[in-house]
Amino acid sequence: QSALTQPASVSGSPGQSITISCTGTSSDVGGYNYVSWYQQHPGKAPKLMIYEVNNRPSGVSIRFSGSKSGNTASLTISGLQAEDEGDYYCSSYTSSSTPLVFGGGTKLTVL
Amino acid sequence: QLQLQESGPGLVKPSETLSLTCTVSGGPISSSSYYWGWIRQPPGKGLEWIGSISYSGSTFYNPSLKSRVTMSVDTSTNQFSLKLSSVTAADTAVYFCARQHSSGYHDYWGQGTLVTVSS
Protein backbone atom coordinates (compact mmCIF):
# COMPACT_ATOMS: atom_id res chain seq x y z
CA GLN A 1 0.00 0.00 0.00
CA SER A 2 1.41 3.37 -1.08
CA ALA A 3 1.84 6.17 1.41
CA LEU A 4 0.01 8.61 -0.89
CA THR A 5 -3.45 7.76 -2.21
CA GLN A 6 -4.39 8.37 -5.83
CA PRO A 7 -7.45 7.22 -7.80
CA ALA A 8 -6.63 4.16 -9.88
CA SER A 9 -8.02 5.71 -13.04
CA VAL A 10 -9.53 8.85 -14.50
CA SER A 11 -10.78 9.59 -17.98
CA GLY A 12 -11.85 12.50 -20.09
CA SER A 13 -12.61 13.52 -23.64
CA PRO A 14 -10.32 15.67 -25.77
CA GLY A 15 -10.61 19.31 -24.83
CA GLN A 16 -12.00 18.63 -21.37
CA SER A 17 -10.24 19.20 -18.05
CA ILE A 18 -9.47 16.50 -15.53
CA THR A 19 -8.06 16.55 -12.00
CA ILE A 20 -6.05 13.82 -10.29
CA SER A 21 -5.92 13.89 -6.50
CA CYS A 22 -3.11 12.78 -4.22
CA THR A 23 -4.02 12.39 -0.56
CA GLY A 24 -1.49 12.09 2.22
CA THR A 25 -1.13 13.29 5.79
CA SER A 26 0.20 16.24 7.72
CA SER A 27 3.56 14.45 7.75
CA ASP A 28 3.94 14.64 3.99
CA VAL A 29 1.59 16.44 1.57
CA GLY A 30 0.05 18.66 4.24
CA GLY A 31 3.29 19.50 5.96
CA TYR A 32 5.48 20.61 3.09
CA ASN A 33 5.15 22.36 -0.26
CA TYR A 34 7.27 19.58 -1.75
CA VAL A 35 4.77 17.70 -3.92
CA SER A 36 5.79 16.70 -7.43
CA TRP A 37 3.94 15.05 -10.30
CA TYR A 38 5.23 12.72 -13.02
CA GLN A 39 3.82 11.49 -16.31
CA GLN A 40 4.84 8.05 -17.55
CA HIS A 41 4.15 6.49 -20.92
CA PRO A 42 4.46 2.71 -21.39
CA GLY A 43 8.06 1.54 -21.43
CA LYS A 44 9.40 5.02 -20.72
CA ALA A 45 10.95 6.78 -17.76
CA PRO A 46 8.75 9.11 -15.72
CA LYS A 47 8.77 12.76 -16.79
CA LEU A 48 8.59 15.58 -14.26
CA MET A 49 5.47 17.69 -14.87
CA ILE A 50 5.08 19.72 -11.66
CA TYR A 51 7.46 20.32 -8.75
CA GLU A 52 7.03 21.98 -5.34
CA VAL A 53 3.21 21.85 -5.66
CA ASN A 54 2.67 24.26 -8.54
CA ASN A 55 5.87 24.88 -10.50
CA ARG A 56 6.20 23.77 -14.10
CA PRO A 57 9.62 22.78 -15.47
CA SER A 58 10.72 24.45 -18.66
CA GLY A 59 9.10 22.77 -21.65
CA VAL A 60 6.03 21.42 -19.86
CA SER A 61 2.74 22.64 -21.32
CA ILE A 62 0.82 25.35 -19.44
CA ARG A 63 -2.16 22.98 -19.64
CA PHE A 64 -0.65 21.21 -16.63
CA SER A 65 -1.10 22.84 -13.23
CA GLY A 66 -0.75 21.80 -9.61
CA SER A 67 -2.33 22.86 -6.34
CA LYS A 68 -2.69 21.76 -2.75
CA SER A 69 -5.33 22.06 -0.04
CA GLY A 70 -4.63 20.56 3.36
CA ASN A 71 -3.39 17.00 2.97
CA THR A 72 -4.49 16.67 -0.65
CA ALA A 73 -2.57 17.77 -3.71
CA SER A 74 -4.07 17.92 -7.18
CA LEU A 75 -2.88 17.85 -10.76
CA THR A 76 -5.16 19.46 -13.31
CA ILE A 77 -4.82 18.95 -17.04
CA SER A 78 -6.85 21.33 -19.16
CA GLY A 79 -7.62 21.02 -22.86
CA LEU A 80 -7.04 17.27 -22.72
CA GLN A 81 -5.13 15.83 -25.66
CA ALA A 82 -4.59 12.25 -26.82
CA GLU A 83 -0.88 12.51 -25.96
CA ASP A 84 -1.76 13.14 -22.30
CA GLU A 85 -2.86 9.53 -21.94
CA GLY A 86 -0.59 7.60 -19.58
CA ASP A 87 0.15 7.00 -15.92
CA TYR A 88 0.57 9.84 -13.44
CA TYR A 89 2.35 9.65 -10.10
CA CYS A 90 2.54 12.11 -7.27
CA SER A 91 5.43 12.24 -4.83
CA SER A 92 6.07 14.07 -1.60
CA TYR A 93 8.83 14.75 0.85
CA THR A 94 7.91 13.37 4.25
CA SER A 95 9.00 13.72 7.85
CA SER A 96 8.38 10.03 8.47
CA SER A 97 11.07 7.36 8.43
CA THR A 98 10.91 7.30 4.62
CA PRO A 99 12.10 10.71 3.35
CA LEU A 100 10.35 10.42 0.00
CA VAL A 101 7.17 8.60 -1.02
CA PHE A 102 5.21 8.07 -4.24
CA GLY A 103 1.52 7.64 -4.80
CA GLY A 104 0.19 4.44 -6.29
CA GLY A 105 -0.34 6.03 -9.69
CA THR A 106 -3.37 7.01 -11.77
CA LYS A 107 -4.07 5.79 -15.28
CA LEU A 108 -5.42 8.58 -17.45
CA THR A 109 -7.50 7.53 -20.46
CA VAL A 110 -8.39 10.04 -23.14
CA LEU A 111 -11.67 8.85 -24.61
CA GLN B 1 21.61 18.54 -21.56
CA LEU B 2 22.14 16.22 -18.61
CA GLN B 3 21.84 12.52 -19.40
CA LEU B 4 21.81 9.49 -17.12
CA GLN B 5 22.34 5.88 -18.16
CA GLU B 6 21.94 2.77 -16.03
CA SER B 7 24.11 -0.29 -16.61
CA GLY B 8 24.46 -3.71 -15.03
CA PRO B 9 23.34 -7.33 -15.28
CA GLY B 10 19.77 -7.93 -16.38
CA LEU B 11 19.57 -11.26 -14.55
CA VAL B 12 20.52 -11.94 -10.94
CA LYS B 13 20.14 -15.18 -9.01
CA PRO B 14 18.12 -15.32 -5.79
CA SER B 15 20.16 -14.56 -2.65
CA GLU B 16 22.86 -12.81 -4.70
CA THR B 17 23.64 -9.10 -4.93
CA LEU B 18 22.18 -6.79 -7.57
CA SER B 19 24.71 -4.20 -8.74
CA LEU B 20 23.90 -1.24 -10.98
CA THR B 21 25.83 1.82 -12.07
CA CYS B 22 24.47 5.13 -13.32
CA THR B 23 26.71 7.19 -15.60
CA VAL B 24 26.00 10.92 -15.68
CA SER B 25 26.97 12.95 -18.73
CA GLY B 26 26.48 16.58 -19.69
CA GLY B 27 27.24 17.92 -16.24
CA PRO B 28 29.26 17.21 -13.10
CA ILE B 29 27.99 14.85 -10.45
CA SER B 30 29.97 16.84 -7.88
CA SER B 31 27.38 19.56 -7.30
CA SER B 32 26.21 20.38 -3.81
CA SER B 33 22.82 21.39 -5.22
CA TYR B 34 21.67 17.86 -5.99
CA TYR B 35 21.42 14.31 -4.81
CA TRP B 36 21.53 11.23 -7.03
CA GLY B 37 18.75 8.75 -6.59
CA TRP B 38 17.51 5.29 -7.42
CA ILE B 39 13.84 4.45 -7.99
CA ARG B 40 12.41 1.09 -9.03
CA GLN B 41 9.18 -0.12 -10.61
CA PRO B 42 8.09 -3.76 -10.49
CA PRO B 43 6.38 -4.93 -13.69
CA GLY B 44 2.88 -3.46 -13.90
CA LYS B 45 3.23 -1.65 -10.56
CA GLY B 46 4.05 1.79 -9.22
CA LEU B 47 7.23 3.64 -8.37
CA GLU B 48 9.26 2.99 -5.21
CA TRP B 49 12.03 5.29 -4.00
CA ILE B 50 15.08 3.25 -3.02
CA GLY B 51 17.37 6.00 -1.81
CA SER B 52 19.75 8.78 -2.75
CA ILE B 53 23.35 9.87 -2.30
CA SER B 54 25.14 13.21 -2.37
CA TYR B 55 28.38 13.83 -4.22
CA SER B 56 30.17 13.72 -0.87
CA GLY B 57 28.72 10.31 -0.06
CA SER B 58 25.89 11.15 2.35
CA THR B 59 23.17 8.55 1.92
CA PHE B 60 19.43 8.37 2.54
CA TYR B 61 17.71 5.00 2.19
CA ASN B 62 14.15 3.74 2.19
CA PRO B 63 13.82 2.02 5.59
CA SER B 64 12.08 -0.95 3.98
CA LEU B 65 15.28 -1.69 2.01
CA LYS B 66 17.92 -0.11 4.23
CA SER B 67 19.35 -3.36 5.58
CA ARG B 68 20.12 -4.55 2.04
CA VAL B 69 21.05 -1.34 0.19
CA THR B 70 24.43 0.29 -0.32
CA MET B 71 24.98 3.34 -2.52
CA SER B 72 28.27 4.87 -3.54
CA VAL B 73 29.51 7.71 -5.73
CA ASP B 74 32.65 8.16 -7.83
CA THR B 75 33.18 11.78 -8.83
CA SER B 76 36.23 10.88 -10.95
CA THR B 77 34.09 8.88 -13.34
CA ASN B 78 30.85 10.83 -12.85
CA GLN B 79 29.08 7.68 -11.73
CA PHE B 80 27.05 6.50 -8.79
CA SER B 81 26.10 2.96 -7.91
CA LEU B 82 23.51 0.78 -6.21
CA LYS B 83 24.01 -2.57 -4.53
CA LEU B 84 21.04 -4.56 -3.24
CA SER B 85 21.92 -7.75 -1.40
CA SER B 86 20.02 -10.99 -0.77
CA VAL B 87 17.64 -10.41 -3.65
CA THR B 88 14.42 -12.33 -4.16
CA ALA B 89 11.84 -12.43 -6.95
CA ALA B 90 10.17 -9.44 -5.29
CA ASP B 91 13.17 -7.33 -6.31
CA THR B 92 12.45 -7.91 -10.00
CA ALA B 93 11.82 -4.45 -11.40
CA VAL B 94 12.89 -1.72 -13.77
CA TYR B 95 15.52 0.31 -11.92
CA PHE B 96 15.83 4.01 -12.71
CA CYS B 97 18.55 6.43 -11.70
CA ALA B 98 17.68 10.11 -11.46
CA ARG B 99 18.88 13.51 -10.31
CA GLN B 100 17.12 14.47 -7.10
CA HIS B 101 16.65 17.97 -5.73
CA SER B 102 16.72 18.73 -2.03
CA SER B 103 12.93 19.10 -1.98
CA GLY B 104 12.65 15.58 -3.34
CA TYR B 105 11.71 15.92 -6.98
CA HIS B 106 13.54 14.17 -9.80
CA ASP B 107 14.07 16.19 -12.96
CA TYR B 108 16.42 14.03 -15.03
CA TRP B 109 15.95 10.27 -15.32
CA GLY B 110 17.79 7.41 -16.95
CA GLN B 111 15.85 5.22 -19.37
CA GLY B 112 15.65 2.43 -16.80
CA THR B 113 17.01 -1.09 -16.80
CA LEU B 114 15.05 -4.27 -16.13
CA VAL B 115 16.59 -6.55 -13.55
CA THR B 116 15.06 -10.00 -13.22
CA VAL B 117 15.74 -12.16 -10.19
CA SER B 118 15.58 -15.80 -11.21
CA SER B 119 17.62 -18.95 -10.99
Tab-separated table of C-alpha atoms in Angstrom:
chain	number	residue	atom	x	y	z
A	1	GLN	CA	0.000	0.000	0.000
A	2	SER	CA	1.406	3.374	-1.085
A	3	ALA	CA	1.844	6.167	1.407
A	4	LEU	CA	0.015	8.605	-0.894
A	5	THR	CA	-3.451	7.756	-2.212
A	6	GLN	CA	-4.390	8.372	-5.827
A	7	PRO	CA	-7.447	7.225	-7.799
A	8	ALA	CA	-6.632	4.165	-9.880
A	9	SER	CA	-8.015	5.711	-13.038
A	10	VAL	CA	-9.530	8.849	-14.501
A	11	SER	CA	-10.784	9.587	-17.981
A	12	GLY	CA	-11.854	12.502	-20.086
A	13	SER	CA	-12.606	13.521	-23.639
A	14	PRO	CA	-10.325	15.665	-25.771
A	15	GLY	CA	-10.612	19.314	-24.830
A	16	GLN	CA	-12.000	18.631	-21.373
A	17	SER	CA	-10.237	19.199	-18.047
A	18	ILE	CA	-9.474	16.503	-15.526
A	19	THR	CA	-8.060	16.547	-11.998
A	20	ILE	CA	-6.052	13.825	-10.287
A	21	SER	CA	-5.916	13.886	-6.501
A	22	CYS	CA	-3.105	12.784	-4.218
A	23	THR	CA	-4.017	12.391	-0.561
A	24	GLY	CA	-1.486	12.093	2.223
A	25	THR	CA	-1.133	13.288	5.793
A	26	SER	CA	0.197	16.245	7.717
A	27	SER	CA	3.561	14.452	7.747
A	28	ASP	CA	3.936	14.636	3.987
A	29	VAL	CA	1.594	16.444	1.568
A	30	GLY	CA	0.052	18.661	4.243
A	31	GLY	CA	3.287	19.502	5.963
A	32	TYR	CA	5.478	20.611	3.086
A	33	ASN	CA	5.152	22.356	-0.259
A	34	TYR	CA	7.273	19.584	-1.755
A	35	VAL	CA	4.772	17.696	-3.918
A	36	SER	CA	5.786	16.703	-7.430
A	37	TRP	CA	3.944	15.049	-10.303
A	38	TYR	CA	5.228	12.716	-13.015
A	39	GLN	CA	3.818	11.485	-16.313
A	40	GLN	CA	4.840	8.045	-17.546
A	41	HIS	CA	4.148	6.492	-20.918
A	42	PRO	CA	4.463	2.705	-21.390
A	43	GLY	CA	8.062	1.541	-21.435
A	44	LYS	CA	9.397	5.017	-20.723
A	45	ALA	CA	10.949	6.784	-17.762
A	46	PRO	CA	8.754	9.114	-15.717
A	47	LYS	CA	8.768	12.761	-16.787
A	48	LEU	CA	8.593	15.579	-14.261
A	49	MET	CA	5.472	17.686	-14.874
A	50	ILE	CA	5.084	19.719	-11.657
A	51	TYR	CA	7.460	20.325	-8.751
A	52	GLU	CA	7.029	21.979	-5.344
A	53	VAL	CA	3.215	21.855	-5.660
A	54	ASN	CA	2.668	24.264	-8.539
A	55	ASN	CA	5.867	24.878	-10.495
A	56	ARG	CA	6.196	23.770	-14.099
A	57	PRO	CA	9.619	22.785	-15.465
A	58	SER	CA	10.719	24.449	-18.656
A	59	GLY	CA	9.102	22.769	-21.651
A	60	VAL	CA	6.032	21.425	-19.856
A	61	SER	CA	2.744	22.643	-21.320
A	62	ILE	CA	0.822	25.350	-19.442
A	63	ARG	CA	-2.163	22.976	-19.644
A	64	PHE	CA	-0.648	21.214	-16.631
A	65	SER	CA	-1.103	22.837	-13.228
A	66	GLY	CA	-0.745	21.804	-9.610
A	67	SER	CA	-2.331	22.855	-6.340
A	68	LYS	CA	-2.690	21.763	-2.748
A	69	SER	CA	-5.326	22.056	-0.041
A	70	GLY	CA	-4.632	20.563	3.356
A	71	ASN	CA	-3.395	16.997	2.974
A	72	THR	CA	-4.494	16.670	-0.652
A	73	ALA	CA	-2.569	17.769	-3.715
A	74	SER	CA	-4.073	17.925	-7.184
A	75	LEU	CA	-2.875	17.846	-10.762
A	76	THR	CA	-5.163	19.461	-13.307
A	77	ILE	CA	-4.823	18.954	-17.038
A	78	SER	CA	-6.849	21.334	-19.155
A	79	GLY	CA	-7.618	21.016	-22.863
A	80	LEU	CA	-7.042	17.270	-22.719
A	81	GLN	CA	-5.133	15.835	-25.663
A	82	ALA	CA	-4.586	12.253	-26.816
A	83	GLU	CA	-0.879	12.515	-25.960
A	84	ASP	CA	-1.759	13.138	-22.302
A	85	GLU	CA	-2.860	9.528	-21.935
A	86	GLY	CA	-0.594	7.604	-19.576
A	87	ASP	CA	0.151	6.997	-15.923
A	88	TYR	CA	0.565	9.844	-13.444
A	89	TYR	CA	2.351	9.648	-10.102
A	90	CYS	CA	2.537	12.115	-7.266
A	91	SER	CA	5.429	12.242	-4.826
A	92	SER	CA	6.070	14.074	-1.597
A	93	TYR	CA	8.832	14.751	0.848
A	94	THR	CA	7.905	13.370	4.249
A	95	SER	CA	8.998	13.716	7.853
A	96	SER	CA	8.382	10.035	8.469
A	97	SER	CA	11.074	7.361	8.435
A	98	THR	CA	10.915	7.299	4.623
A	99	PRO	CA	12.098	10.712	3.350
A	100	LEU	CA	10.348	10.421	0.005
A	101	VAL	CA	7.168	8.603	-1.023
A	102	PHE	CA	5.207	8.075	-4.235
A	103	GLY	CA	1.518	7.641	-4.800
A	104	GLY	CA	0.188	4.438	-6.287
A	105	GLY	CA	-0.344	6.030	-9.692
A	106	THR	CA	-3.367	7.013	-11.770
A	107	LYS	CA	-4.068	5.787	-15.277
A	108	LEU	CA	-5.425	8.578	-17.453
A	109	THR	CA	-7.499	7.534	-20.456
A	110	VAL	CA	-8.388	10.044	-23.145
A	111	LEU	CA	-11.669	8.851	-24.613
B	1	GLN	CA	21.613	18.537	-21.560
B	2	LEU	CA	22.135	16.216	-18.606
B	3	GLN	CA	21.835	12.519	-19.403
B	4	LEU	CA	21.808	9.492	-17.116
B	5	GLN	CA	22.342	5.878	-18.158
B	6	GLU	CA	21.944	2.767	-16.029
B	7	SER	CA	24.106	-0.292	-16.614
B	8	GLY	CA	24.456	-3.709	-15.035
B	9	PRO	CA	23.341	-7.334	-15.285
B	10	GLY	CA	19.773	-7.934	-16.381
B	11	LEU	CA	19.569	-11.261	-14.549
B	12	VAL	CA	20.518	-11.939	-10.940
B	13	LYS	CA	20.135	-15.182	-9.015
B	14	PRO	CA	18.118	-15.315	-5.787
B	15	SER	CA	20.160	-14.556	-2.647
B	16	GLU	CA	22.863	-12.814	-4.698
B	17	THR	CA	23.639	-9.095	-4.926
B	18	LEU	CA	22.182	-6.791	-7.567
B	19	SER	CA	24.705	-4.196	-8.743
B	20	LEU	CA	23.896	-1.244	-10.976
B	21	THR	CA	25.831	1.820	-12.067
B	22	CYS	CA	24.473	5.132	-13.318
B	23	THR	CA	26.708	7.193	-15.596
B	24	VAL	CA	25.996	10.917	-15.676
B	25	SER	CA	26.971	12.951	-18.731
B	26	GLY	CA	26.477	16.579	-19.686
B	27	GLY	CA	27.239	17.921	-16.239
B	28	PRO	CA	29.255	17.206	-13.096
B	29	ILE	CA	27.994	14.846	-10.448
B	30	SER	CA	29.973	16.839	-7.881
B	31	SER	CA	27.379	19.561	-7.296
B	32	SER	CA	26.206	20.380	-3.812
B	33	SER	CA	22.820	21.388	-5.216
B	34	TYR	CA	21.673	17.861	-5.991
B	35	TYR	CA	21.416	14.305	-4.808
B	36	TRP	CA	21.531	11.234	-7.033
B	37	GLY	CA	18.747	8.755	-6.591
B	38	TRP	CA	17.508	5.287	-7.417
B	39	ILE	CA	13.845	4.445	-7.995
B	40	ARG	CA	12.411	1.093	-9.029
B	41	GLN	CA	9.181	-0.121	-10.608
B	42	PRO	CA	8.089	-3.762	-10.486
B	43	PRO	CA	6.376	-4.931	-13.690
B	44	GLY	CA	2.885	-3.458	-13.900
B	45	LYS	CA	3.235	-1.653	-10.565
B	46	GLY	CA	4.048	1.789	-9.219
B	47	LEU	CA	7.229	3.640	-8.366
B	48	GLU	CA	9.256	2.987	-5.213
B	49	TRP	CA	12.025	5.292	-3.999
B	50	ILE	CA	15.076	3.246	-3.023
B	51	GLY	CA	17.366	6.004	-1.815
B	52	SER	CA	19.751	8.778	-2.751
B	53	ILE	CA	23.348	9.871	-2.298
B	54	SER	CA	25.137	13.215	-2.367
B	55	TYR	CA	28.382	13.827	-4.224
B	56	SER	CA	30.170	13.723	-0.869
B	57	GLY	CA	28.717	10.310	-0.060
B	58	SER	CA	25.892	11.152	2.347
B	59	THR	CA	23.170	8.548	1.918
B	60	PHE	CA	19.430	8.365	2.538
B	61	TYR	CA	17.711	5.005	2.194
B	62	ASN	CA	14.145	3.736	2.194
B	63	PRO	CA	13.824	2.017	5.593
B	64	SER	CA	12.085	-0.946	3.981
B	65	LEU	CA	15.278	-1.693	2.010
B	66	LYS	CA	17.920	-0.110	4.232
B	67	SER	CA	19.352	-3.356	5.577
B	68	ARG	CA	20.119	-4.550	2.043
B	69	VAL	CA	21.048	-1.335	0.191
B	70	THR	CA	24.427	0.287	-0.316
B	71	MET	CA	24.977	3.337	-2.515
B	72	SER	CA	28.273	4.865	-3.537
B	73	VAL	CA	29.508	7.713	-5.730
B	74	ASP	CA	32.645	8.158	-7.832
B	75	THR	CA	33.177	11.776	-8.833
B	76	SER	CA	36.235	10.885	-10.947
B	77	THR	CA	34.088	8.880	-13.341
B	78	ASN	CA	30.850	10.835	-12.849
B	79	GLN	CA	29.076	7.683	-11.732
B	80	PHE	CA	27.048	6.500	-8.790
B	81	SER	CA	26.098	2.958	-7.910
B	82	LEU	CA	23.505	0.783	-6.206
B	83	LYS	CA	24.011	-2.565	-4.530
B	84	LEU	CA	21.035	-4.559	-3.240
B	85	SER	CA	21.917	-7.749	-1.403
B	86	SER	CA	20.021	-10.987	-0.772
B	87	VAL	CA	17.638	-10.408	-3.651
B	88	THR	CA	14.416	-12.332	-4.164
B	89	ALA	CA	11.845	-12.434	-6.949
B	90	ALA	CA	10.166	-9.437	-5.286
B	91	ASP	CA	13.173	-7.335	-6.315
B	92	THR	CA	12.454	-7.909	-10.002
B	93	ALA	CA	11.824	-4.448	-11.399
B	94	VAL	CA	12.892	-1.717	-13.768
B	95	TYR	CA	15.519	0.308	-11.917
B	96	PHE	CA	15.835	4.012	-12.712
B	97	CYS	CA	18.549	6.433	-11.696
B	98	ALA	CA	17.677	10.113	-11.459
B	99	ARG	CA	18.882	13.514	-10.310
B	100	GLN	CA	17.116	14.466	-7.097
B	101	HIS	CA	16.646	17.973	-5.731
B	102	SER	CA	16.718	18.728	-2.031
B	103	SER	CA	12.926	19.095	-1.980
B	104	GLY	CA	12.648	15.576	-3.345
B	105	TYR	CA	11.706	15.916	-6.984
B	106	HIS	CA	13.543	14.165	-9.801
B	107	ASP	CA	14.068	16.188	-12.962
B	108	TYR	CA	16.420	14.029	-15.029
B	109	TRP	CA	15.951	10.269	-15.324
B	110	GLY	CA	17.785	7.413	-16.955
B	111	GLN	CA	15.851	5.222	-19.372
B	112	GLY	CA	15.652	2.432	-16.795
B	113	THR	CA	17.012	-1.089	-16.805
B	114	LEU	CA	15.047	-4.273	-16.135
B	115	VAL	CA	16.591	-6.550	-13.552
B	116	THR	CA	15.064	-9.996	-13.223
B	117	VAL	CA	15.745	-12.161	-10.193
B	118	SER	CA	15.581	-15.795	-11.212
B	119	SER	CA	17.616	-18.946	-10.991
